[in-house]
Tab-separated table of C-alpha atoms in Angstrom:
chain	number	residue	atom	x	y	z
U	1	MET	CA	15.154	-1.714	2.436
U	2	TYR	CA	14.497	1.992	1.667
U	3	LEU	CA	10.655	1.637	1.476
U	4	GLN	CA	10.820	-0.501	4.875
U	5	LEU	CA	12.732	2.690	6.412
U	6	ARG	CA	10.430	5.052	4.819
U	7	TYR	CA	7.359	3.145	6.349
U	8	ALA	CA	9.100	2.842	9.733
U	9	ALA	CA	9.547	6.882	9.641
U	10	VAL	CA	6.148	7.529	8.781
U	11	ASP	CA	4.977	5.317	11.480
U	12	SER	CA	7.412	6.808	14.227
U	13	ILE	CA	6.089	10.279	13.077
U	14	THR	CA	2.578	9.215	13.404
U	15	ARG	CA	2.752	8.139	16.929
U	16	SER	CA	5.189	11.146	17.712
U	17	LEU	CA	2.638	13.606	16.764
U	18	ALA	CA	-0.186	11.670	18.335
U	19	LEU	CA	1.540	12.027	21.457
U	20	GLU	CA	2.523	15.341	21.282
U	21	TRP	CA	-0.286	17.268	19.319
U	22	GLY	CA	-3.022	14.962	21.503
U	23	THR	CA	-1.508	16.213	24.638
U	24	ASP	CA	-1.364	19.954	23.583
U	25	TYR	CA	-3.940	20.479	21.202
U	26	ASP	CA	-6.425	17.658	21.609
U	27	LEU	CA	-6.137	16.450	18.095
U	28	ARG	CA	-5.936	12.541	16.766
U	29	VAL	CA	-3.261	11.793	14.425
U	30	ASN	CA	-3.437	8.516	12.480
U	31	GLY	CA	-2.023	6.949	9.424
U	32	ILE	CA	-3.373	4.346	6.574
U	33	ALA	CA	-1.277	1.963	5.186
U	34	PRO	CA	-2.683	0.598	1.958
U	35	GLY	CA	-2.130	-2.733	0.340
U	36	PRO	CA	-2.370	-3.142	-3.496
U	37	ILE	CA	-5.463	-1.458	-4.639
U	38	GLU	CA	-7.361	-1.724	-7.845
U	39	GLY	CA	-6.816	0.974	-10.474
U	40	THR	CA	-3.996	2.895	-8.873
U	41	PRO	CA	-0.693	4.086	-10.486
U	42	GLY	CA	1.532	1.829	-7.984
U	43	THR	CA	-0.943	-1.243	-8.708
U	44	ARG	CA	-0.712	-0.600	-12.274
U	45	LYS	CA	2.928	-0.571	-12.291
U	46	LEU	CA	3.435	-3.375	-10.095
U	47	VAL	CA	0.710	-5.747	-10.997
U	48	PRO	CA	0.134	-5.255	-14.796
U	49	GLU	CA	-2.807	-6.661	-16.326
U	50	GLU	CA	-0.983	-9.711	-17.728
U	51	MET	CA	-0.250	-10.742	-14.256
U	52	LYS	CA	-3.107	-9.780	-12.024
U	53	SER	CA	-4.745	-13.009	-11.911
U	54	LYS	CA	-1.809	-14.758	-10.876
U	55	ASN	CA	-0.874	-12.064	-8.374
U	56	GLN	CA	-4.612	-12.402	-6.723
U	57	GLU	CA	-3.741	-16.286	-6.043
U	58	PHE	CA	-1.153	-14.834	-3.467
U	59	MET	CA	-3.853	-12.593	-1.875
U	60	PRO	CA	-5.425	-13.932	1.262
U	61	LEU	CA	-8.704	-12.335	0.057
U	62	TYR	CA	-7.969	-13.360	-3.822
U	63	LYS	CA	-8.532	-9.944	-4.870
U	64	LEU	CA	-7.128	-6.599	-4.777
U	65	GLY	CA	-8.452	-3.644	-2.628
U	66	GLU	CA	-10.477	-1.148	-3.973
U	67	ARG	CA	-10.273	2.929	-3.518
U	68	TRP	CA	-13.623	2.564	-1.726
U	69	ASP	CA	-11.791	0.616	1.121
U	70	ILE	CA	-9.245	3.367	1.757
U	71	ALA	CA	-11.971	5.846	1.472
U	72	MET	CA	-13.888	4.175	4.078
U	73	ALA	CA	-10.853	3.502	6.575
U	74	ALA	CA	-10.320	7.519	6.324
U	75	LEU	CA	-13.873	8.075	7.253
U	76	TYR	CA	-13.946	5.710	10.052
U	77	LEU	CA	-10.647	7.321	11.385
U	78	ALA	CA	-12.164	10.949	11.054
U	79	SER	CA	-15.553	10.042	12.087
U	80	ASP	CA	-16.939	9.614	15.832
U	81	ALA	CA	-16.721	6.106	15.317
U	82	GLY	CA	-12.895	6.288	15.751
U	83	LYS	CA	-12.794	9.106	18.005
U	84	TYR	CA	-10.712	7.121	20.582
U	85	VAL	CA	-8.326	6.147	17.860
U	86	ASN	CA	-4.920	7.768	18.230
U	87	GLY	CA	-1.483	7.136	17.094
U	88	THR	CA	-2.146	4.184	14.994
U	89	THR	CA	-1.664	3.049	11.282
U	90	LEU	CA	-4.787	1.149	9.907
U	91	VAL	CA	-3.315	-1.281	7.528
U	92	VAL	CA	-5.889	-1.498	4.834
U	93	ASP	CA	-4.675	-4.415	2.836
U	94	GLY	CA	-6.878	-7.427	3.026
U	95	GLY	CA	-4.363	-9.410	5.505
U	96	LEU	CA	-1.759	-9.355	3.044
U	97	TRP	CA	0.824	-8.131	5.330
U	98	LEU	CA	-0.272	-11.250	7.725
U	99	SER	CA	0.521	-13.826	5.281
U	100	ARG	CA	3.792	-15.343	5.017
U	101	PRO	CA	5.343	-14.641	1.455
U	102	ARG	CA	4.356	-17.451	-0.742
U	103	TYR	CA	6.793	-19.069	-3.232
U	104	ILE	CA	6.757	-17.238	-6.583
U	105	PRO	CA	8.114	-19.295	-9.443
U	106	LYS	CA	11.552	-17.762	-10.417
U	107	GLU	CA	9.786	-17.786	-14.296
U	108	ASP	CA	6.747	-15.387	-12.946
U	109	VAL	CA	9.337	-13.131	-11.237
U	110	LYS	CA	11.428	-12.830	-14.758
U	111	GLN	CA	7.923	-12.341	-16.711
U	112	LEU	CA	6.859	-9.693	-14.428
U	113	SER	CA	10.236	-7.649	-14.352
U	114	ARG	CA	10.144	-7.748	-18.196
U	115	LEU	CA	6.930	-6.225	-18.380
U	116	VAL	CA	7.493	-3.649	-15.832
U	117	GLU	CA	10.670	-2.778	-17.661
U	118	LYS	CA	8.853	-2.476	-20.886
U	119	LYS	CA	6.100	-0.492	-19.644
U	120	SER	CA	8.846	1.980	-18.054
U	121	ARG	CA	10.667	2.274	-21.280
U	122	THR	CA	7.483	2.940	-23.286
U	123	SER	CA	6.286	5.533	-20.947
U	124	PRO	CA	4.791	8.513	-22.777
U	125	THR	CA	7.427	11.073	-21.794
U	126	GLY	CA	10.228	8.940	-23.208
U	127	ILE	CA	11.734	9.276	-19.624
U	128	PRO	CA	11.655	5.947	-17.668
U	129	LEU	CA	9.191	5.852	-14.884
U	130	SER	CA	10.940	3.074	-12.971
U	131	LYS	CA	14.446	1.492	-12.762
U	132	LEU	CA	13.011	-2.121	-12.210
């Protein structure tokens, strides 16, 4: 629930600042909500290599996004092409948020949980990176 509240707060601030700064300073404020992106720390943590092919089956486009996808979204919002876009959060997740959560077998959830916990406990610093 914390994660959803955090995103809701960021969306709210984005809209509020867009209204205030757009009116007062002629500035645009937008956000980007990335989905699972290949090669990022969050994706490495939540989608271990051992589970990647299985997880991609649940993605609407059957693949993870790339850093390039996020960069192009930011470029669009910063360019003249997006000059009339203000106060929005651009979702760049390949349509994942549109899809209903698909059934994930209980055994797959257990396996993923064990992998994440193992990686957390064997972190280089000796300090767990996650409580999962």
